[in-house]
mmCIF file of N, CA and C in Angstrom:
data_model
loop_
_atom_site.group_PDB
_atom_site.id
_atom_site.type_symbol
_atom_site.label_atom_id
_atom_site.label_comp_id
_atom_site.label_asym_id
_atom_site.label_seq_id
_atom_site.Cartn_x
_atom_site.Cartn_y
_atom_site.Cartn_z
ATOM 1 N N MET D 5 -4.569 21.171 39.952
ATOM 2 C CA MET D 5 -4.676 20.230 38.923
ATOM 3 C C MET D 5 -6.243 19.021 39.040
ATOM 4 N N ILE D 6 -6.909 18.928 38.338
ATOM 5 C CA ILE D 6 -7.981 18.071 38.697
ATOM 6 C C ILE D 6 -7.245 16.606 37.986
ATOM 7 N N LEU D 7 -6.875 15.460 39.042
ATOM 8 C CA LEU D 7 -6.720 14.225 38.297
ATOM 9 C C LEU D 7 -7.992 13.259 37.923
ATOM 10 N N GLY D 8 -8.867 13.547 38.522
ATOM 11 C CA GLY D 8 -10.245 13.048 38.243
ATOM 12 C C GLY D 8 -11.150 13.633 39.274
ATOM 13 N N ILE D 9 -12.379 12.890 38.502
ATOM 14 C CA ILE D 9 -13.637 13.200 39.126
ATOM 15 C C ILE D 9 -14.932 12.299 39.061
ATOM 16 N N GLY D 10 -15.670 11.989 40.264
ATOM 17 C CA GLY D 10 -16.452 10.980 39.928
ATOM 18 C C GLY D 10 -17.778 11.082 40.446
ATOM 19 N N SER D 11 -18.520 10.193 40.388
ATOM 20 C CA SER D 11 -20.081 10.488 41.015
ATOM 21 C C SER D 11 -20.794 9.745 41.223
ATOM 22 N N ASP D 12 -22.003 9.373 42.229
ATOM 23 C CA ASP D 12 -22.346 8.291 42.154
ATOM 24 C C ASP D 12 -23.870 8.258 42.913
ATOM 25 N N LEU D 13 -24.771 7.961 42.614
ATOM 26 C CA LEU D 13 -26.362 7.685 43.143
ATOM 27 C C LEU D 13 -26.049 6.527 43.627
ATOM 28 N N CYS D 14 -26.890 5.730 44.704
ATOM 29 C CA CYS D 14 -27.521 5.187 45.713
ATOM 30 C C CYS D 14 -28.853 5.050 45.916
ATOM 31 N N ASP D 15 -29.578 4.190 45.965
ATOM 32 C CA ASP D 15 -30.680 4.005 46.496
ATOM 33 C C ASP D 15 -30.382 3.867 47.647
ATOM 34 N N ILE D 16 -30.849 4.058 48.842
ATOM 35 C CA ILE D 16 -30.754 3.770 50.204
ATOM 36 C C ILE D 16 -31.279 2.581 50.188
ATOM 37 N N ASP D 17 -32.879 2.194 49.663
ATOM 38 C CA ASP D 17 -33.705 1.193 49.804
ATOM 39 C C ASP D 17 -32.848 -0.355 49.989
ATOM 40 N N ARG D 18 -32.088 0.669 48.770
ATOM 41 C CA ARG D 18 -31.187 -1.221 48.158
ATOM 42 C C ARG D 18 -30.286 -1.584 49.117
ATOM 43 N N ILE D 19 -29.677 -0.701 49.770
ATOM 44 C CA ILE D 19 -28.645 -1.054 51.110
ATOM 45 C C ILE D 19 -29.488 -1.692 51.433
ATOM 46 N N GLU D 20 -30.420 -1.409 52.540
ATOM 47 C CA GLU D 20 -31.337 -1.517 53.460
ATOM 48 C C GLU D 20 -31.478 -2.564 53.320
ATOM 49 N N LYS D 21 -32.107 -3.181 52.219
ATOM 50 C CA LYS D 21 -32.376 -4.855 51.592
ATOM 51 C C LYS D 21 -30.909 -5.380 51.414
ATOM 52 N N SER D 22 -30.215 -5.058 51.375
ATOM 53 C CA SER D 22 -28.475 -5.713 51.794
ATOM 54 C C SER D 22 -27.958 -5.966 52.835
ATOM 55 N N LEU D 23 -28.285 -5.099 54.150
ATOM 56 C CA LEU D 23 -28.419 -5.499 54.960
ATOM 57 C C LEU D 23 -29.637 -6.224 55.590
ATOM 58 N N ALA D 24 -30.103 -6.519 55.549
ATOM 59 C CA ALA D 24 -31.215 -6.842 55.903
ATOM 60 C C ALA D 24 -30.911 -8.904 55.768
ATOM 61 N N ARG D 25 -30.753 -8.566 54.227
ATOM 62 C CA ARG D 25 -30.293 -10.024 54.007
ATOM 63 C C ARG D 25 -29.401 -10.712 53.815
ATOM 64 N N PHE D 26 -28.036 -10.086 53.909
ATOM 65 C CA PHE D 26 -26.802 -10.107 54.156
ATOM 66 C C PHE D 26 -26.003 -9.665 55.142
ATOM 67 N N GLY D 27 -26.781 -8.874 55.852
ATOM 68 C CA GLY D 27 -25.782 -8.375 56.962
ATOM 69 C C GLY D 27 -24.620 -8.232 57.204
ATOM 70 N N GLU D 28 -23.863 -9.043 58.050
ATOM 71 C CA GLU D 28 -21.973 -8.521 58.280
ATOM 72 C C GLU D 28 -21.749 -9.075 56.817
ATOM 73 N N ARG D 29 -21.846 -10.049 56.376
ATOM 74 C CA ARG D 29 -21.476 -10.543 55.126
ATOM 75 C C ARG D 29 -21.279 -9.298 53.991
ATOM 76 N N PHE D 30 -22.022 -8.687 54.286
ATOM 77 C CA PHE D 30 -21.942 -7.091 53.315
ATOM 78 C C PHE D 30 -21.563 -6.165 53.798
ATOM 79 N N THR D 31 -21.685 -5.795 54.840
ATOM 80 C CA THR D 31 -20.578 -5.225 55.762
ATOM 81 C C THR D 31 -19.352 -5.119 55.400
ATOM 82 N N HIS D 32 -18.623 -6.350 55.602
ATOM 83 C CA HIS D 32 -17.578 -6.856 56.141
ATOM 84 C C HIS D 32 -16.941 -6.959 54.802
ATOM 85 N N ARG D 33 -17.698 -7.256 53.595
ATOM 86 C CA ARG D 33 -17.238 -7.502 52.271
ATOM 87 C C ARG D 33 -16.589 -5.775 51.934
ATOM 88 N N VAL D 34 -17.809 -4.867 51.855
ATOM 89 C CA VAL D 34 -17.759 -3.985 51.303
ATOM 90 C C VAL D 34 -16.927 -2.554 52.366
ATOM 91 N N PHE D 35 -17.065 -2.689 53.529
ATOM 92 C CA PHE D 35 -17.156 -1.330 54.809
ATOM 93 C C PHE D 35 -15.949 -1.484 55.627
ATOM 94 N N SER D 36 -14.816 -0.754 55.524
ATOM 95 C CA SER D 36 -13.636 -0.669 56.995
ATOM 96 C C SER D 36 -14.306 -1.036 58.465
ATOM 97 N N GLU D 37 -13.689 -1.469 59.262
ATOM 98 C CA GLU D 37 -14.107 -1.453 60.586
ATOM 99 C C GLU D 37 -14.669 0.074 61.255
ATOM 100 N N GLY D 38 -14.016 0.936 60.486
ATOM 101 C CA GLY D 38 -13.863 2.224 61.242
ATOM 102 C C GLY D 38 -15.487 3.061 60.097
ATOM 103 N N GLU D 39 -15.508 2.762 59.354
ATOM 104 C CA GLU D 39 -17.220 2.621 58.532
ATOM 105 C C GLU D 39 -18.141 2.070 59.162
ATOM 106 N N ARG D 40 -17.907 0.911 59.856
ATOM 107 C CA ARG D 40 -18.782 0.455 60.109
ATOM 108 C C ARG D 40 -19.353 0.972 62.146
ATOM 109 N N SER D 41 -18.150 0.656 62.656
ATOM 110 C CA SER D 41 -18.629 1.856 63.372
ATOM 111 C C SER D 41 -19.560 2.680 63.341
ATOM 112 N N LYS D 42 -19.113 3.616 62.254
ATOM 113 C CA LYS D 42 -19.824 4.825 62.504
ATOM 114 C C LYS D 42 -21.061 4.683 61.893
ATOM 115 N N SER D 43 -21.403 4.135 60.683
ATOM 116 C CA SER D 43 -22.766 4.152 60.334
ATOM 117 C C SER D 43 -23.571 3.446 61.903
ATOM 118 N N ASP D 44 -22.858 1.956 61.863
ATOM 119 C CA ASP D 44 -23.521 1.169 63.112
ATOM 120 C C ASP D 44 -24.326 2.086 64.398
ATOM 121 N N ARG D 45 -23.997 3.494 64.534
ATOM 122 C CA ARG D 45 -24.159 4.109 65.348
ATOM 123 C C ARG D 45 -25.584 5.017 65.722
ATOM 124 N N ARG D 46 -25.555 5.141 63.645
ATOM 125 C CA ARG D 46 -26.723 5.963 63.280
ATOM 126 C C ARG D 46 -27.976 5.451 63.508
ATOM 127 N N ALA D 47 -28.714 6.595 63.571
ATOM 128 C CA ALA D 47 -30.046 6.296 63.694
ATOM 129 C C ALA D 47 -30.604 5.893 62.536
ATOM 130 N N THR D 48 -29.959 6.496 61.545
ATOM 131 C CA THR D 48 -30.399 6.997 60.011
ATOM 132 C C THR D 48 -29.364 5.270 59.162
ATOM 133 N N ARG D 49 -29.142 4.473 59.558
ATOM 134 C CA ARG D 49 -28.127 3.222 59.793
ATOM 135 C C ARG D 49 -28.012 3.252 57.926
ATOM 136 N N ALA D 50 -29.395 2.724 57.175
ATOM 137 C CA ALA D 50 -28.779 2.363 55.845
ATOM 138 C C ALA D 50 -28.720 3.763 54.936
ATOM 139 N N ALA D 51 -28.923 4.505 55.421
ATOM 140 C CA ALA D 51 -28.493 6.038 54.454
ATOM 141 C C ALA D 51 -27.112 6.253 55.001
ATOM 142 N N SER D 52 -26.383 5.802 55.912
ATOM 143 C CA SER D 52 -25.267 6.022 56.635
ATOM 144 C C SER D 52 -24.407 5.159 55.590
ATOM 145 N N TYR D 53 -24.680 4.112 55.352
ATOM 146 C CA TYR D 53 -23.996 2.873 54.335
ATOM 147 C C TYR D 53 -24.456 3.254 52.962
ATOM 148 N N ALA D 54 -25.102 3.831 52.395
ATOM 149 C CA ALA D 54 -25.468 3.991 51.398
ATOM 150 C C ALA D 54 -24.328 5.250 50.999
ATOM 151 N N ARG D 55 -24.654 5.922 51.949
ATOM 152 C CA ARG D 55 -23.372 7.540 51.645
ATOM 153 C C ARG D 55 -22.270 7.247 51.563
ATOM 154 N N ARG D 56 -21.621 6.387 52.321
ATOM 155 C CA ARG D 56 -20.363 5.462 52.184
ATOM 156 C C ARG D 56 -19.952 4.810 50.788
ATOM 157 N N PHE D 57 -21.250 3.681 50.777
ATOM 158 C CA PHE D 57 -21.103 3.496 49.270
ATOM 159 C C PHE D 57 -21.121 3.958 47.613
ATOM 160 N N ALA D 58 -21.557 5.172 47.770
ATOM 161 C CA ALA D 58 -22.001 6.101 47.113
ATOM 162 C C ALA D 58 -20.655 6.463 46.731
ATOM 163 N N ALA D 59 -19.741 7.198 47.988
ATOM 164 C CA ALA D 59 -18.584 7.255 47.932
ATOM 165 C C ALA D 59 -17.555 6.967 47.226
ATOM 166 N N LYS D 60 -17.587 5.376 47.870
ATOM 167 C CA LYS D 60 -16.361 4.446 46.917
ATOM 168 C C LYS D 60 -16.789 4.314 45.942
ATOM 169 N N GLU D 61 -17.603 4.148 45.522
ATOM 170 C CA GLU D 61 -17.741 4.040 43.939
ATOM 171 C C GLU D 61 -17.879 5.301 42.967
ATOM 172 N N ALA D 62 -17.618 6.560 43.865
ATOM 173 C CA ALA D 62 -17.580 8.220 43.065
ATOM 174 C C ALA D 62 -16.296 7.185 43.135
ATOM 175 N N CYS D 63 -15.436 7.514 44.031
ATOM 176 C CA CYS D 63 -13.424 7.403 44.254
ATOM 177 C C CYS D 63 -12.958 6.051 43.223
ATOM 178 N N SER D 64 -13.692 5.426 43.075
ATOM 179 C CA SER D 64 -13.292 4.521 41.864
ATOM 180 C C SER D 64 -13.981 5.079 40.093
ATOM 181 N N LYS D 65 -14.461 5.515 40.242
ATOM 182 C CA LYS D 65 -14.480 6.420 38.772
ATOM 183 C C LYS D 65 -13.582 7.512 39.097
ATOM 184 N N ALA D 66 -13.292 8.277 39.654
ATOM 185 C CA ALA D 66 -12.574 9.113 40.125
ATOM 186 C C ALA D 66 -10.813 8.796 39.746
ATOM 187 N N LEU D 67 -11.239 7.279 40.288
ATOM 188 C CA LEU D 67 -9.043 6.734 39.619
ATOM 189 C C LEU D 67 -9.544 6.530 38.363
ATOM 190 N N GLY D 68 -10.688 6.462 37.718
ATOM 191 C CA GLY D 68 -10.588 5.801 36.550
ATOM 192 C C GLY D 68 -10.306 4.346 36.069
ATOM 193 N N THR D 69 -10.583 3.901 37.166
ATOM 194 C CA THR D 69 -10.859 1.886 37.128
ATOM 195 C C THR D 69 -11.924 1.481 37.564
ATOM 196 N N GLY D 70 -12.834 2.165 38.238
ATOM 197 C CA GLY D 70 -14.231 1.672 38.928
ATOM 198 C C GLY D 70 -13.511 -0.110 39.714
ATOM 199 N N LEU D 71 -14.077 -0.662 39.848
ATOM 200 C CA LEU D 71 -14.297 -1.377 41.040
ATOM 201 C C LEU D 71 -13.544 -2.859 40.092
ATOM 202 N N ARG D 72 -12.190 -2.416 39.942
ATOM 203 C CA ARG D 72 -11.422 -2.944 38.507
ATOM 204 C C ARG D 72 -10.597 -2.707 38.793
ATOM 205 N N ALA D 73 -9.064 -3.695 38.160
ATOM 206 C CA ALA D 73 -7.516 -3.688 37.875
ATOM 207 C C ALA D 73 -7.180 -2.881 39.188
ATOM 208 N N GLY D 74 -7.209 -4.362 40.201
ATOM 209 C CA GLY D 74 -6.750 -3.928 41.439
ATOM 210 C C GLY D 74 -7.322 -3.488 42.330
ATOM 211 N N VAL D 75 -8.766 -2.551 42.549
ATOM 212 C CA VAL D 75 -9.316 -1.715 43.076
ATOM 213 C C VAL D 75 -10.314 -2.923 43.618
ATOM 214 N N PHE D 76 -10.379 -2.990 45.220
ATOM 215 C CA PHE D 76 -11.415 -2.956 45.845
ATOM 216 C C PHE D 76 -12.100 -2.349 46.946
ATOM 217 N N TRP D 77 -13.093 -2.697 46.789
ATOM 218 C CA TRP D 77 -13.904 -1.718 47.832
ATOM 219 C C TRP D 77 -13.413 -1.532 49.207
ATOM 220 N N ARG D 78 -12.603 -2.289 49.894
ATOM 221 C CA ARG D 78 -12.426 -1.871 51.187
ATOM 222 C C ARG D 78 -10.678 -1.361 51.268
ATOM 223 N N ASP D 79 -10.638 -0.817 49.440
ATOM 224 C CA ASP D 79 -8.982 -0.186 49.682
ATOM 225 C C ASP D 79 -9.480 1.266 49.766
ATOM 226 N N MET D 80 -10.738 1.399 49.920
ATOM 227 C CA MET D 80 -11.404 2.960 50.013
ATOM 228 C C MET D 80 -11.978 3.105 51.421
ATOM 229 N N GLU D 81 -12.183 4.393 52.191
ATOM 230 C CA GLU D 81 -12.350 3.826 53.220
ATOM 231 C C GLU D 81 -12.473 5.818 53.698
ATOM 232 N N VAL D 82 -13.888 6.078 53.713
ATOM 233 C CA VAL D 82 -14.491 6.995 54.162
ATOM 234 C C VAL D 82 -14.092 7.662 55.576
ATOM 235 N N VAL D 83 -13.332 8.581 55.907
ATOM 236 C CA VAL D 83 -12.830 9.136 56.811
ATOM 237 C C VAL D 83 -12.711 10.768 56.718
ATOM 238 N N ASN D 84 -13.269 11.620 58.276
ATOM 239 C CA ASN D 84 -13.092 12.116 58.513
ATOM 240 C C ASN D 84 -12.026 13.179 59.226
ATOM 241 N N LEU D 85 -11.507 14.388 58.247
ATOM 242 C CA LEU D 85 -10.749 15.265 58.551
ATOM 243 C C LEU D 85 -11.017 15.752 60.403
ATOM 244 N N PRO D 86 -9.607 16.801 60.617
ATOM 245 C CA PRO D 86 -10.560 17.305 62.140
ATOM 246 C C PRO D 86 -11.607 18.066 61.756
ATOM 247 N N SER D 87 -11.226 18.583 60.907
ATOM 248 C CA SER D 87 -12.518 19.706 60.715
ATOM 249 C C SER D 87 -13.915 18.907 60.424
ATOM 250 N N GLY D 88 -14.355 17.868 60.263
ATOM 251 C CA GLY D 88 -15.373 16.904 60.318
ATOM 252 C C GLY D 88 -15.361 16.604 59.089
ATOM 253 N N ALA D 89 -14.614 17.501 57.662
ATOM 254 C CA ALA D 89 -14.844 17.021 56.706
ATOM 255 C C ALA D 89 -14.675 15.786 56.389
ATOM 256 N N PRO D 90 -15.762 15.518 55.319
ATOM 257 C CA PRO D 90 -15.273 13.673 55.077
ATOM 258 C C PRO D 90 -14.003 13.838 53.957
ATOM 259 N N THR D 91 -13.330 12.628 53.985
ATOM 260 C CA THR D 91 -12.397 11.734 52.857
ATOM 261 C C THR D 91 -11.847 10.648 52.575
ATOM 262 N N MET D 92 -11.306 10.240 51.903
ATOM 263 C CA MET D 92 -10.920 9.001 51.533
ATOM 264 C C MET D 92 -9.642 8.436 52.348
ATOM 265 N N ARG D 93 -9.315 7.768 52.607
ATOM 266 C CA ARG D 93 -8.129 7.060 52.741
ATOM 267 C C ARG D 93 -8.063 5.939 51.949
ATOM 268 N N LEU D 94 -6.923 5.981 51.116
ATOM 269 C CA LEU D 94 -6.550 4.612 50.271
ATOM 270 C C LEU D 94 -5.868 3.714 50.709
ATOM 271 N N ALA D 95 -6.166 2.627 50.149
ATOM 272 C CA ALA D 95 -4.952 1.718 50.581
ATOM 273 C C ALA D 95 -5.062 0.421 49.225
ATOM 274 N N GLY D 96 -4.003 -0.425 49.491
ATOM 275 C CA GLY D 96 -3.677 -1.436 48.643
ATOM 276 C C GLY D 96 -3.885 -0.991 47.230
ATOM 277 N N GLY D 97 -4.912 -1.498 45.805
ATOM 278 C CA GLY D 97 -5.104 -0.677 44.543
ATOM 279 C C GLY D 97 -5.030 0.447 44.206
ATOM 280 N N ALA D 98 -5.915 0.773 44.928
ATOM 281 C CA ALA D 98 -6.202 1.957 44.972
ATOM 282 C C ALA D 98 -5.396 3.202 45.344
ATOM 283 N N ALA D 99 -4.755 2.915 46.050
ATOM 284 C CA ALA D 99 -3.561 3.957 46.938
ATOM 285 C C ALA D 99 -2.464 3.924 45.342
ATOM 286 N N GLU D 100 -2.039 2.257 44.806
ATOM 287 C CA GLU D 100 -1.371 2.350 43.754
ATOM 288 C C GLU D 100 -1.550 3.200 42.543
ATOM 289 N N ARG D 101 -2.707 3.143 41.995
ATOM 290 C CA ARG D 101 -3.233 3.950 41.534
ATOM 291 C C ARG D 101 -3.095 5.083 40.856
ATOM 292 N N LEU D 102 -3.640 5.867 42.997
ATOM 293 C CA LEU D 102 -3.470 7.208 43.226
ATOM 294 C C LEU D 102 -2.117 7.531 42.818
ATOM 295 N N ARG D 103 -0.807 6.999 43.414
ATOM 296 C CA ARG D 103 0.156 7.461 43.038
ATOM 297 C C ARG D 103 0.481 7.332 41.769
ATOM 298 N N ALA D 104 0.288 6.696 40.543
ATOM 299 C CA ALA D 104 0.691 5.989 39.345
ATOM 300 C C ALA D 104 -0.024 7.276 39.133
ATOM 301 N N MET D 105 -1.403 8.013 39.371
ATOM 302 C CA MET D 105 -1.773 9.064 38.470
ATOM 303 C C MET D 105 -1.162 10.577 39.015
ATOM 304 N N THR D 106 -0.677 10.434 39.751
ATOM 305 C CA THR D 106 -0.202 11.514 40.917
ATOM 306 C C THR D 106 1.524 12.204 39.906
ATOM 307 N N PRO D 107 1.687 12.832 39.058
ATOM 308 C CA PRO D 107 2.756 13.912 38.634
ATOM 309 C C PRO D 107 3.517 13.713 39.430
ATOM 310 N N ALA D 108 4.869 13.460 39.291
ATOM 311 C CA ALA D 108 6.121 13.969 39.886
ATOM 312 C C ALA D 108 5.916 15.213 39.988
ATOM 313 N N GLY D 109 6.037 15.999 42.047
ATOM 314 C CA GLY D 109 6.318 16.708 42.385
ATOM 315 C C GLY D 109 5.130 17.391 42.696
ATOM 316 N N TYR D 110 3.816 16.187 43.074
ATOM 317 C CA TYR D 110 2.830 16.960 43.318
ATOM 318 C C TYR D 110 1.867 15.574 44.644
ATOM 319 N N GLU D 111 1.148 16.468 44.938
ATOM 320 C CA GLU D 111 0.822 15.526 46.329
ATOM 321 C C GLU D 111 -0.580 15.769 45.670
ATOM 322 N N ALA D 112 -1.264 14.165 46.103
ATOM 323 C CA ALA D 112 -2.668 14.001 45.877
ATOM 324 C C ALA D 112 -3.792 14.381 46.761
ATOM 325 N N ILE D 113 -4.406 15.310 46.658
ATOM 326 C CA ILE D 113 -5.606 15.197 48.000
ATOM 327 C C ILE D 113 -7.154 15.232 47.243
ATOM 328 N N VAL D 114 -7.584 14.529 48.042
ATOM 329 C CA VAL D 114 -8.932 13.770 48.022
ATOM 330 C C VAL D 114 -9.899 14.115 48.441
ATOM 331 N N HIS D 115 -10.886 14.818 47.673
ATOM 332 C CA HIS D 115 -12.134 16.054 48.235
ATOM 333 C C HIS D 115 -13.181 14.990 48.006
ATOM 334 N N VAL D 116 -14.004 14.862 49.461
ATOM 335 C CA VAL D 116 -15.674 14.213 48.815
ATOM 336 C C VAL D 116 -16.201 15.112 49.211
ATOM 337 N N SER D 117 -18.016 14.751 49.020
ATOM 338 C CA SER D 117 -19.008 14.987 48.916
ATOM 339 C C SER D 117 -20.176 14.226 49.006
ATOM 340 N N MET D 118 -20.823 14.088 50.635
ATOM 341 C CA MET D 118 -21.777 13.191 50.363
ATOM 342 C C MET D 118 -23.228 13.664 50.918
ATOM 343 N N THR D 119 -24.522 13.072 50.338
ATOM 344 C CA THR D 119 -25.484 13.498 51.358
ATOM 345 C C THR D 119 -26.530 12.671 50.638
ATOM 346 N N ASP D 120 -27.847 13.053 51.457
ATOM 347 C CA ASP D 120 -28.474 12.042 51.233
ATOM 348 C C ASP D 120 -30.028 12.815 51.186
ATOM 349 N N ASP D 121 -30.789 12.184 50.684
ATOM 350 C CA ASP D 121 -32.161 12.720 49.937
ATOM 351 C C ASP D 121 -33.156 11.345 50.116
ATOM 352 N N PRO D 122 -33.580 10.931 51.033
ATOM 353 C CA PRO D 122 -34.336 9.451 50.609
ATOM 354 C C PRO D 122 -34.795 9.813 49.715
ATOM 355 N N PRO D 123 -35.390 8.807 49.067
ATOM 356 C CA PRO D 123 -34.718 7.845 49.209
ATOM 357 C C PRO D 123 -33.303 7.264 48.241
ATOM 358 N N MET D 124 -32.603 8.627 48.323
ATOM 359 C CA MET D 124 -31.062 8.251 47.252
ATOM 360 C C MET D 124 -30.084 8.681 48.107
ATOM 361 N N ALA D 125 -29.124 8.493 48.297
ATOM 362 C CA ALA D 125 -27.744 8.606 48.822
ATOM 363 C C ALA D 125 -27.152 8.689 47.145
ATOM 364 N N GLN D 126 -26.075 10.207 47.070
ATOM 365 C CA GLN D 126 -25.296 10.731 46.711
ATOM 366 C C GLN D 126 -23.513 11.338 46.792
ATOM 367 N N ALA D 127 -22.799 10.734 46.220
ATOM 368 C CA ALA D 127 -21.706 11.795 46.919
ATOM 369 C C ALA D 127 -20.581 12.029 45.117
ATOM 370 N N PHE D 128 -20.128 12.582 45.809
ATOM 371 C CA PHE D 128 -18.630 13.472 44.666
ATOM 372 C C PHE D 128 -17.535 13.382 45.336
ATOM 373 N N VAL D 129 -16.524 13.181 44.458
ATOM 374 C CA VAL D 129 -15.543 12.889 44.474
ATOM 375 C C VAL D 129 -14.387 13.550 43.425
ATOM 376 N N VAL D 130 -13.613 14.339 43.953
ATOM 377 C CA VAL D 130 -12.862 15.260 43.131
ATOM 378 C C VAL D 130 -11.026 15.296 43.983
ATOM 379 N N ILE D 131 -10.036 14.444 42.585
ATOM 380 C CA ILE D 131 -9.212 13.851 43.166
ATOM 381 C C ILE D 131 -8.012 15.300 42.362
ATOM 382 N N GLU D 132 -7.093 15.577 43.106
ATOM 383 C CA GLU D 132 -6.709 16.810 43.150
ATOM 384 C C GLU D 132 -5.347 17.183 43.005
ATOM 385 N N ALA D 133 -4.434 17.366 42.169
ATOM 386 C CA ALA D 133 -3.342 17.454 42.264
ATOM 387 C C ALA D 133 -2.778 18.670 42.933
ATOM 388 N N ARG D 134 -2.013 18.750 43.918
ATOM 389 C CA ARG D 134 -1.246 20.215 44.398
ATOM 390 C C ARG D 134 0.200 20.363 43.784
ATOM 391 N N LEU D 135 1.075 20.964 44.097
ATOM 392 C CA LEU D 135 2.714 21.457 43.639
ATOM 393 C C LEU D 135 2.626 21.139 45.183
ATOM 394 N N ILE D 136 4.063 20.289 44.909
ATOM 395 C CA ILE D 136 4.775 19.835 46.459
ATOM 396 C C ILE D 136 5.534 21.251 46.294
ATOM 397 N N PRO D 137 5.662 22.147 47.369
ATOM 398 C CA PRO D 137 6.494 23.992 47.824
ATOM 399 C C PRO D 137 7.708 23.188 47.336
ATOM 400 N N ALA D 138 8.501 24.024 46.975
ATOM 401 C CA ALA D 138 9.978 23.620 47.078
ATOM 402 C C ALA D 138 10.391 24.282 48.110
ATOM 403 N N PRO D 139 11.530 23.339 48.895
ATOM 404 C CA PRO D 139 12.524 24.008 50.350
ATOM 405 C C PRO D 139 13.177 24.776 50.310
ATOM 406 N N PRO D 140 12.829 25.568 50.894
ATOM 407 C CA PRO D 140 13.457 27.324 50.967
ATOM 408 C C PRO D 140 14.699 27.041 51.001
ATOM 409 N N SER D 141 15.578 27.712 49.881
ATOM 410 C CA SER D 141 16.916 27.686 49.600
ATOM 411 C C SER D 141 17.759 28.125 51.522
ATOM 412 N N GLN D 142 18.441 28.050 51.225
ATOM 413 C CA GLN D 142 19.872 28.479 52.053
ATOM 414 C C GLN D 142 20.781 29.516 51.521
#
């Protein structure tokens, strides 16, 4: 079952200006160490940050809170599964919100899709609840 859907569109030029104007003050406020490391290695640094920014906005919308109600930027981290597919690692208020919205007997799965076509970056987040299988009876 779908628990939440969020999408966001982000102007890469706006992120590039924030990087130039605020530098680490901006990146350390919004992004995790892993996200900073990954984005700072990219030739298209601003686009990488913009995709992650859009994913965080989309995730906050899928959680139904936006960036309020105890959900903060760094509570949501874009990480990659072993397959390379992006997903979100949630902590703090975002993780609490996810637990509260997930029905008993279900596990939450966060699906993320990110793309960019300069000057825009886009992300979609779908939060799915999957039934936890009952253990086999003896």
